[in-house]
Amino acid sequence: MTFNIKTILRRMMPFFILSAFVIAAIILVGTKQAPEQKADEVPLPIIDVTAVEQRTVSLNLPSYGVVTPKYKTQLVTEVQGRMLSISANFVAGGVVKKGDELAVIEPSDYEADLMQAQASLAQAKAALEEERAKGEVAKNDWKGYDGGIPPELGLRLPQLKQEQANVKFQQAALARAQRNLERTVIRAPFDGIIKARNVDLGQYVTLGTNLGELYDTQIAEVRLPLSNNDLAYLESVDNPDTDVSLSADLAGKTITWQGQIIRSEGVIDAENRMVYLVAEVKDPYLRSERLEGQLPLKYGTFVTAVIKGRTVTGIVKLPRHLVRSNKVTVVNDDNSIELREVNIVKSDLENVYIKDSLADGERISLTNLTNAENGQLVKVLGEQNNSSQDEATETGNEEQLANAGAQ
């Protein structure tokens, strides 16, 4: 019997040990304290800001255009003949001054016409003097008669008037011959640059033959298109007398020239619905004065223009990417976000001009926040944690100390 009990106990021992472990595990699980529940902390977004500064600015208007001469002329012949000589400057790109000789037409026929006109005038003057002498003789002959007032024919007055008219006619013919002879020499009517030459040496030209084209170099013009709405930014729509800055890439660098808006063309272009302002640049080829590093503003150059607009005070200028849907992200003193709608008076490709919406010193977020909301807290780059976050941290620390003391 004893043997049986020992055997049974030995065989049941593993079950007793297993049961003891199970009971101990149940007791441990039942006495385990729940872990302290701690809210997940969401990190505040870190942003960069810029301070608002109100300024007095000119609402400049961008535009573009091609440089053209204010005056250009077609050089045409007023006489006919064979081209006797052509000046070395009478070539495309040649620079000439007013009165410079460009070409000469064979003058021999016109010299002969001049000599003939001079001879005819001399004959007419001699005939006039002869007629005057005959008139004096006739007057003396009538003095011996007591027949009243002598007739004009008797005094040869009609013959005298005829000879006087003949002298004037010959004088006019002489003047015409002199002009025609002078016109055999083609001269530059103003300071300019030769755009093109259409004749060659020895060529026979007739009246009205186009010899070439001359561009004036004293004043250049640029037609600058603006939308009808942009005209509101000018000081005066009817008399837009304002400065303009022209720039172009020449010789590997950007060159700038200063000009003046002198007029508006006053009509809206039917094709592009734009209004054109005309800018002037004096001495574009720098013939009067040339400073170190200056380059001439050549005709045909495509330029970009910045037209000075009216001056407005209290303007806040911000980069265009900071304004979305007419709203900017304002960071308040407590580092909370305010999505504020602003009044945009003008915008261009790079900047937005805002008025009556932002005060001096207010902070604007330079960081693009995704799904930003009003009241959202942020951390400003370079500053310590905001007060709300500090208070939350301190409160959490106090709760942890209190729990530790209770345990």
Short mmCIF file of C-alpha atoms in Angstrom, two decimals:
data_model
loop_
_atom_site.label_atom_id
_atom_site.label_comp_id
_atom_site.label_asym_id
_atom_site.label_seq_id
_atom_site.Cartn_x
_atom_site.Cartn_y
_atom_site.Cartn_z
CA MET A 1 0.00 0.00 0.00
CA THR A 2 2.82 2.26 0.88
CA PHE A 3 4.47 1.44 -2.35
CA ASN A 4 1.42 2.37 -4.26
CA ILE A 5 1.04 5.76 -2.60
CA LYS A 6 4.64 6.70 -3.28
CA THR A 7 4.30 5.63 -6.83
CA ILE A 8 1.16 7.64 -7.29
CA LEU A 9 2.72 10.74 -5.68
CA ARG A 10 5.79 10.45 -7.87
CA ARG A 11 3.67 10.18 -10.96
CA MET A 12 1.38 13.11 -9.96
CA MET A 13 4.25 15.43 -9.01
CA PRO A 14 4.53 17.05 -12.50
CA PHE A 15 0.83 17.87 -12.42
CA PHE A 16 1.16 19.45 -8.98
CA ILE A 17 4.10 21.59 -10.15
CA LEU A 18 2.25 22.66 -13.28
CA SER A 19 -0.83 23.54 -11.26
CA ALA A 20 1.30 25.59 -8.88
CA PHE A 21 2.77 27.57 -11.76
CA VAL A 22 -0.68 28.20 -13.24
CA ILE A 23 -2.03 29.41 -9.89
CA ALA A 24 1.00 31.68 -9.42
CA ALA A 25 0.53 33.12 -12.90
CA ILE A 26 -3.14 33.80 -12.22
CA ILE A 27 -2.25 35.56 -8.97
CA LEU A 28 0.42 37.68 -10.69
CA VAL A 29 -1.91 38.68 -13.51
CA GLY A 30 -4.66 39.55 -11.07
CA THR A 31 -2.42 41.77 -8.99
CA LYS A 32 -0.78 43.59 -11.95
CA GLN A 33 -1.40 47.34 -11.97
CA ALA A 34 -2.58 49.01 -15.19
CA PRO A 35 0.14 51.18 -16.82
CA GLU A 36 -0.23 54.87 -16.59
CA GLN A 37 -2.09 56.24 -19.63
CA LYS A 38 -0.11 59.02 -21.26
CA ALA A 39 -1.38 60.99 -24.24
CA ASP A 40 0.76 60.91 -27.35
CA GLU A 41 2.56 64.19 -27.84
CA VAL A 42 2.21 65.62 -31.39
CA PRO A 43 5.33 67.66 -32.32
CA LEU A 44 4.62 71.26 -33.29
CA PRO A 45 5.57 72.23 -36.85
CA ILE A 46 8.63 74.46 -37.06
CA ILE A 47 8.27 77.44 -39.39
CA ASP A 48 10.27 80.45 -40.48
CA VAL A 49 8.68 83.91 -40.44
CA THR A 50 9.26 87.40 -41.78
CA ALA A 51 8.12 90.69 -40.28
CA VAL A 52 5.69 92.90 -42.19
CA GLU A 53 7.00 96.30 -43.27
CA GLN A 54 4.75 98.86 -44.91
CA ARG A 55 6.42 100.92 -47.63
CA THR A 56 5.80 103.68 -50.11
CA VAL A 57 6.27 102.07 -53.51
CA SER A 58 5.74 102.80 -57.18
CA LEU A 59 3.42 100.29 -58.78
CA ASN A 60 5.69 99.55 -61.71
CA LEU A 61 4.27 97.97 -64.85
CA PRO A 62 6.20 95.39 -66.90
CA SER A 63 6.07 95.47 -70.70
CA TYR A 64 8.17 94.75 -73.76
CA GLY A 65 8.80 96.06 -77.27
CA VAL A 66 11.15 96.51 -80.21
CA VAL A 67 13.38 99.57 -80.64
CA THR A 68 12.62 101.63 -83.76
CA PRO A 69 13.79 105.07 -85.00
CA LYS A 70 11.51 108.03 -84.46
CA TYR A 71 12.30 109.30 -87.96
CA LYS A 72 13.20 107.24 -91.01
CA THR A 73 13.20 108.25 -94.65
CA GLN A 74 13.48 106.75 -98.09
CA LEU A 75 16.26 108.43 -100.09
CA VAL A 76 14.80 109.00 -103.59
CA THR A 77 16.12 110.82 -106.65
CA GLU A 78 14.68 114.16 -107.76
CA VAL A 79 16.64 114.11 -111.03
CA GLN A 80 17.63 111.38 -113.44
CA GLY A 81 20.96 110.21 -114.72
CA ARG A 82 23.78 107.74 -114.21
CA MET A 83 25.33 107.17 -110.77
CA LEU A 84 28.72 108.83 -111.00
CA SER A 85 30.01 108.07 -107.47
CA ILE A 86 28.88 106.50 -104.19
CA SER A 87 30.27 107.40 -100.77
CA ALA A 88 32.03 104.74 -98.74
CA ASN A 89 29.59 105.47 -95.87
CA PHE A 90 26.58 104.85 -98.11
CA VAL A 91 26.34 101.17 -97.10
CA ALA A 92 24.10 99.27 -94.72
CA GLY A 93 25.23 100.20 -91.21
CA GLY A 94 27.10 103.31 -92.31
CA VAL A 95 26.84 106.23 -89.88
CA VAL A 96 26.44 109.65 -91.50
CA LYS A 97 25.88 113.24 -90.40
CA LYS A 98 23.44 115.78 -91.72
CA GLY A 99 24.68 117.16 -95.08
CA ASP A 100 27.16 114.35 -95.77
CA GLU A 101 27.49 113.46 -99.47
CA LEU A 102 26.12 109.98 -100.13
CA ALA A 103 26.09 109.73 -103.94
CA VAL A 104 26.48 111.85 -107.09
CA ILE A 105 24.46 111.62 -110.31
CA GLU A 106 26.17 112.60 -113.58
CA PRO A 107 25.77 116.44 -113.53
CA SER A 108 26.87 117.44 -117.08
CA ASP A 109 23.35 117.77 -118.51
CA TYR A 110 22.27 119.87 -115.55
CA GLU A 111 25.36 122.05 -115.76
CA ALA A 112 24.44 122.72 -119.41
CA ASP A 113 20.87 123.54 -118.40
CA LEU A 114 22.22 125.97 -115.83
CA MET A 115 24.41 127.74 -118.39
CA GLN A 116 21.48 127.96 -120.80
CA ALA A 117 19.27 129.43 -118.07
CA GLN A 118 21.95 131.97 -117.22
CA ALA A 119 22.22 133.01 -120.89
CA SER A 120 18.44 133.28 -121.27
CA LEU A 121 18.26 135.45 -118.17
CA ALA A 122 20.98 137.72 -119.52
CA GLN A 123 19.07 138.12 -122.78
CA ALA A 124 15.86 138.87 -120.93
CA LYS A 125 17.57 141.54 -118.84
CA ALA A 126 19.09 143.12 -121.95
CA ALA A 127 15.69 143.19 -123.66
CA LEU A 128 14.20 144.78 -120.53
CA GLU A 129 16.81 147.52 -120.53
CA GLU A 130 16.22 148.14 -124.24
CA GLU A 131 12.48 148.39 -123.67
CA ARG A 132 12.96 150.85 -120.86
CA ALA A 133 15.07 153.02 -123.17
CA LYS A 134 12.40 152.91 -125.85
CA GLY A 135 9.83 153.91 -123.27
CA GLU A 136 11.86 156.98 -122.31
CA VAL A 137 12.13 157.99 -125.95
CA ALA A 138 8.37 157.62 -126.44
CA LYS A 139 7.70 159.69 -123.32
CA ASN A 140 9.88 162.49 -124.62
CA ASP A 141 8.15 162.36 -127.99
CA TRP A 142 4.74 162.82 -126.36
CA LYS A 143 5.88 165.91 -124.46
CA GLY A 144 5.80 168.03 -127.64
CA TYR A 145 2.12 167.32 -128.23
CA ASP A 146 -0.73 168.99 -126.39
CA GLY A 147 -3.23 166.20 -126.88
CA GLY A 148 -3.91 165.29 -123.26
CA ILE A 149 -2.78 162.14 -121.50
CA PRO A 150 -0.73 159.87 -123.76
CA PRO A 151 -1.97 156.28 -124.15
CA GLU A 152 -0.07 153.38 -122.48
CA LEU A 153 0.66 151.87 -125.84
CA GLY A 154 2.20 155.13 -126.96
CA LEU A 155 4.50 155.05 -123.94
CA ARG A 156 5.29 151.33 -124.63
CA LEU A 157 4.12 150.30 -121.13
CA PRO A 158 2.71 146.90 -122.26
CA GLN A 159 5.99 146.04 -123.92
CA LEU A 160 7.84 146.99 -120.74
CA LYS A 161 5.64 144.74 -118.59
CA GLN A 162 6.16 141.89 -121.01
CA GLU A 163 9.93 142.19 -120.76
CA GLN A 164 9.74 142.42 -116.96
CA ALA A 165 7.67 139.21 -116.88
CA ASN A 166 10.16 137.54 -119.20
CA VAL A 167 12.99 138.41 -116.81
CA LYS A 168 11.10 136.83 -113.89
CA PHE A 169 10.42 133.74 -115.98
CA GLN A 170 14.11 133.37 -116.81
CA GLN A 171 15.04 133.94 -113.16
CA ALA A 172 12.72 131.09 -112.15
CA ALA A 173 14.23 128.89 -114.86
CA LEU A 174 17.71 129.70 -113.56
CA ALA A 175 16.70 128.86 -109.99
CA ARG A 176 15.22 125.54 -111.19
CA ALA A 177 18.40 124.70 -113.08
CA GLN A 178 20.48 125.49 -110.01
CA ARG A 179 18.28 123.25 -107.82
CA ASN A 180 18.44 120.40 -110.31
CA LEU A 181 22.21 120.67 -110.40
CA GLU A 182 22.33 120.61 -106.59
CA ARG A 183 20.03 117.57 -106.59
CA THR A 184 22.58 115.56 -108.50
CA VAL A 185 24.40 115.32 -105.15
CA ILE A 186 22.45 113.08 -102.68
CA ARG A 187 23.02 114.30 -99.12
CA ALA A 188 21.91 112.99 -95.72
CA PRO A 189 18.91 115.01 -94.47
CA PHE A 190 19.78 114.33 -90.79
CA ASP A 191 22.23 112.47 -88.57
CA GLY A 192 21.51 108.79 -89.02
CA ILE A 193 22.50 105.27 -89.88
CA ILE A 194 22.03 103.69 -93.31
CA LYS A 195 19.49 100.87 -93.13
CA ALA A 196 19.88 99.76 -96.76
CA ARG A 197 21.30 100.86 -100.14
CA ASN A 198 19.45 99.89 -103.30
CA VAL A 199 21.69 101.27 -106.12
CA ASP A 200 25.17 100.61 -107.43
CA LEU A 201 27.83 102.62 -109.21
CA GLY A 202 27.07 103.28 -112.87
CA GLN A 203 23.38 102.47 -112.56
CA TYR A 204 20.93 104.73 -114.41
CA VAL A 205 18.26 106.14 -112.13
CA THR A 206 15.05 107.96 -112.96
CA LEU A 207 12.88 110.36 -111.01
CA GLY A 208 11.69 108.79 -107.77
CA THR A 209 14.16 105.89 -107.74
CA ASN A 210 14.60 104.52 -104.20
CA LEU A 211 18.31 104.82 -103.43
CA GLY A 212 18.17 103.53 -99.86
CA GLU A 213 16.75 103.99 -96.37
CA LEU A 214 18.10 106.21 -93.58
CA TYR A 215 17.28 105.91 -89.85
CA ASP A 216 17.56 108.90 -87.51
CA THR A 217 19.95 108.26 -84.59
CA GLN A 218 18.92 111.18 -82.39
CA ILE A 219 15.77 109.62 -80.88
CA ALA A 220 14.60 106.00 -80.61
CA GLU A 221 11.05 104.88 -79.90
CA VAL A 222 9.59 101.75 -78.32
CA ARG A 223 5.90 100.80 -78.45
CA LEU A 224 4.99 99.19 -75.12
CA PRO A 225 1.72 97.25 -74.82
CA LEU A 226 -0.33 97.38 -71.61
CA SER A 227 -3.65 95.86 -70.69
CA ASN A 228 -6.53 98.25 -70.20
CA ASN A 229 -6.58 97.46 -66.46
CA ASP A 230 -2.89 98.32 -66.06
CA LEU A 231 -3.61 101.92 -67.05
CA ALA A 232 -5.13 102.42 -63.58
CA TYR A 233 -1.62 102.21 -62.08
CA LEU A 234 -0.35 105.24 -64.03
CA GLU A 235 -0.30 108.73 -62.56
CA SER A 236 -2.26 109.99 -65.57
CA VAL A 237 -3.99 107.94 -68.24
CA ASP A 238 -4.39 110.82 -70.70
CA ASN A 239 -0.87 112.19 -70.22
CA PRO A 240 1.34 109.28 -69.09
CA ASP A 241 4.55 111.28 -68.72
CA THR A 242 6.65 108.92 -66.63
CA ASP A 243 10.04 107.21 -66.52
CA VAL A 244 10.72 103.82 -68.06
CA SER A 245 13.67 101.47 -67.72
CA LEU A 246 14.59 99.33 -70.75
CA SER A 247 16.87 96.31 -70.57
CA ALA A 248 18.23 93.70 -72.96
CA ASP A 249 20.92 91.03 -73.01
CA LEU A 250 23.86 92.24 -75.09
CA ALA A 251 27.39 90.88 -75.28
CA GLY A 252 26.65 88.33 -72.56
CA LYS A 253 25.35 90.78 -69.96
CA THR A 254 22.19 92.72 -69.18
CA ILE A 255 22.33 96.37 -70.28
CA THR A 256 19.85 99.00 -69.08
CA TRP A 257 18.81 102.27 -70.71
CA GLN A 258 16.61 105.03 -69.31
CA GLY A 259 13.76 106.51 -71.31
CA GLN A 260 10.58 108.54 -71.00
CA ILE A 261 6.97 107.72 -71.81
CA ILE A 262 5.87 110.60 -74.04
CA ARG A 263 2.40 109.62 -75.17
CA SER A 264 -0.31 107.01 -75.43
CA GLU A 265 -1.56 105.96 -78.83
CA GLY A 266 -5.06 106.35 -77.42
CA VAL A 267 -6.68 103.36 -79.13
CA ILE A 268 -7.13 99.71 -78.20
CA ASP A 269 -5.56 97.29 -80.64
CA ALA A 270 -8.30 95.20 -82.23
CA GLU A 271 -6.11 92.06 -82.37
CA ASN A 272 -4.71 91.80 -78.84
CA ARG A 273 -6.94 94.27 -76.93
CA MET A 274 -3.89 96.14 -75.64
CA VAL A 275 -3.17 99.85 -75.30
CA TYR A 276 0.24 101.04 -76.51
CA LEU A 277 2.42 103.60 -74.77
CA VAL A 278 5.34 105.11 -76.66
CA ALA A 279 8.72 105.52 -74.94
CA GLU A 280 11.57 107.70 -76.19
CA VAL A 281 15.29 107.22 -75.68
CA LYS A 282 17.53 110.11 -76.67
CA ASP A 283 20.84 109.49 -78.42
CA PRO A 284 20.44 105.68 -78.51
CA TYR A 285 23.68 105.25 -80.50
CA LEU A 286 25.67 107.38 -78.01
CA ARG A 287 26.92 109.77 -80.67
CA SER A 288 26.81 112.83 -78.40
CA GLU A 289 28.24 111.30 -75.22
CA ARG A 290 29.38 107.82 -74.27
CA LEU A 291 30.30 106.75 -70.75
CA GLU A 292 32.58 103.90 -69.83
CA GLY A 293 30.84 100.54 -70.23
CA GLN A 294 27.83 101.93 -72.09
CA LEU A 295 26.56 100.15 -75.17
CA PRO A 296 24.32 101.66 -77.88
CA LEU A 297 20.64 100.77 -78.03
CA LYS A 298 20.51 99.41 -81.55
CA TYR A 299 17.39 99.52 -83.67
CA GLY A 300 15.60 96.19 -83.84
CA THR A 301 16.61 95.22 -80.29
CA PHE A 302 13.91 93.43 -78.28
CA VAL A 303 13.78 95.01 -74.82
CA THR A 304 11.87 94.39 -71.61
CA ALA A 305 10.51 97.52 -69.96
CA VAL A 306 9.56 98.55 -66.44
CA ILE A 307 7.22 101.55 -66.49
CA LYS A 308 7.10 103.64 -63.34
CA GLY A 309 3.55 103.71 -62.01
CA ARG A 310 1.79 105.86 -59.46
CA THR A 311 3.20 106.06 -55.92
CA VAL A 312 1.13 104.43 -53.16
CA THR A 313 1.75 104.47 -49.38
CA GLY A 314 1.12 101.67 -46.89
CA ILE A 315 1.98 98.86 -49.29
CA VAL A 316 3.22 95.45 -48.11
CA LYS A 317 5.25 93.62 -50.74
CA LEU A 318 5.35 89.84 -50.42
CA PRO A 319 6.66 87.05 -52.66
CA ARG A 320 3.88 85.65 -54.78
CA HIS A 321 4.13 82.10 -53.37
CA LEU A 322 3.20 83.31 -49.87
CA VAL A 323 -0.29 84.31 -51.00
CA ARG A 324 -2.70 81.48 -51.74
CA SER A 325 -6.35 82.09 -52.62
CA ASN A 326 -5.94 85.75 -51.54
CA LYS A 327 -4.88 84.62 -48.04
CA VAL A 328 -1.63 84.76 -46.11
CA THR A 329 -0.55 82.79 -43.05
CA VAL A 330 -0.18 85.22 -40.12
CA VAL A 331 1.60 84.01 -36.95
CA ASN A 332 0.09 85.70 -33.87
CA ASP A 333 1.96 86.61 -30.68
CA ASP A 334 0.96 83.30 -29.03
CA ASN A 335 2.36 81.43 -32.05
CA SER A 336 -1.08 80.48 -33.30
CA ILE A 337 -1.90 80.61 -36.99
CA GLU A 338 -4.41 82.97 -38.62
CA LEU A 339 -5.33 82.53 -42.26
CA ARG A 340 -6.07 86.16 -43.16
CA GLU A 341 -7.67 87.35 -46.37
CA VAL A 342 -5.80 90.33 -47.85
CA ASN A 343 -6.53 93.16 -50.29
CA ILE A 344 -4.28 92.75 -53.34
CA VAL A 345 -3.89 95.99 -55.29
CA LYS A 346 -1.40 94.61 -57.82
CA SER A 347 0.56 91.49 -58.61
CA ASP A 348 3.27 90.54 -61.07
CA LEU A 349 5.25 87.44 -61.89
CA GLU A 350 7.28 87.59 -58.67
CA ASN A 351 5.53 89.75 -56.07
CA VAL A 352 2.14 90.65 -54.64
CA TYR A 353 1.33 94.17 -53.39
CA ILE A 354 -1.08 94.28 -50.42
CA LYS A 355 -2.79 97.30 -48.84
CA ASP A 356 -4.94 97.82 -45.71
CA SER A 357 -4.61 94.19 -44.58
CA LEU A 358 -1.38 93.82 -42.59
CA ALA A 359 0.16 95.98 -39.87
CA ASP A 360 3.82 96.78 -39.32
CA GLY A 361 5.59 94.10 -37.28
CA GLU A 362 3.10 91.31 -37.91
CA ARG A 363 4.72 87.99 -38.75
CA ILE A 364 4.09 86.11 -41.97
CA SER A 365 4.98 82.43 -42.33
CA LEU A 366 7.60 81.71 -44.96
CA THR A 367 6.98 77.97 -44.60
CA ASN A 368 4.24 76.29 -46.59
CA LEU A 369 2.10 74.42 -44.05
CA THR A 370 -0.02 71.58 -45.36
CA ASN A 371 -3.64 71.67 -44.18
CA ALA A 372 -3.02 74.67 -41.93
CA GLU A 373 -5.99 75.74 -39.79
CA ASN A 374 -6.89 78.84 -37.81
CA GLY A 375 -5.64 78.54 -34.23
CA GLN A 376 -3.06 75.87 -34.97
CA LEU A 377 0.04 76.21 -32.79
CA VAL A 378 3.47 76.33 -34.37
CA LYS A 379 7.07 76.77 -33.28
CA VAL A 380 9.00 79.65 -34.82
CA LEU A 381 12.49 78.84 -35.99
CA GLY A 382 15.07 80.34 -33.66
CA GLU A 383 12.66 80.85 -30.72
CA GLN A 384 12.14 78.79 -27.54
CA ASN A 385 9.02 76.66 -27.09
CA ASN A 386 5.87 78.73 -26.94
CA SER A 387 4.16 79.36 -23.63
CA SER A 388 1.28 76.97 -24.28
CA GLN A 389 3.66 74.11 -24.87
CA ASP A 390 5.67 75.02 -21.72
CA GLU A 391 2.52 75.04 -19.59
CA ALA A 392 1.47 71.66 -20.97
CA THR A 393 4.91 70.22 -20.24
CA GLU A 394 4.94 71.58 -16.69
CA THR A 395 1.44 70.22 -16.02
CA GLY A 396 2.49 66.79 -17.27
CA ASN A 397 5.57 66.81 -15.03
CA GLU A 398 3.49 67.71 -11.97
CA GLU A 399 1.05 64.85 -12.66
CA GLN A 400 3.92 62.38 -12.95
CA LEU A 401 5.37 63.51 -9.60
CA ALA A 402 1.97 63.20 -7.92
CA ASN A 403 1.49 59.64 -9.22
CA ALA A 404 4.93 58.64 -8.04
CA GLY A 405 4.19 59.92 -4.53
CA ALA A 406 0.91 58.03 -4.39
CA GLN A 407 2.60 54.75 -5.23
#
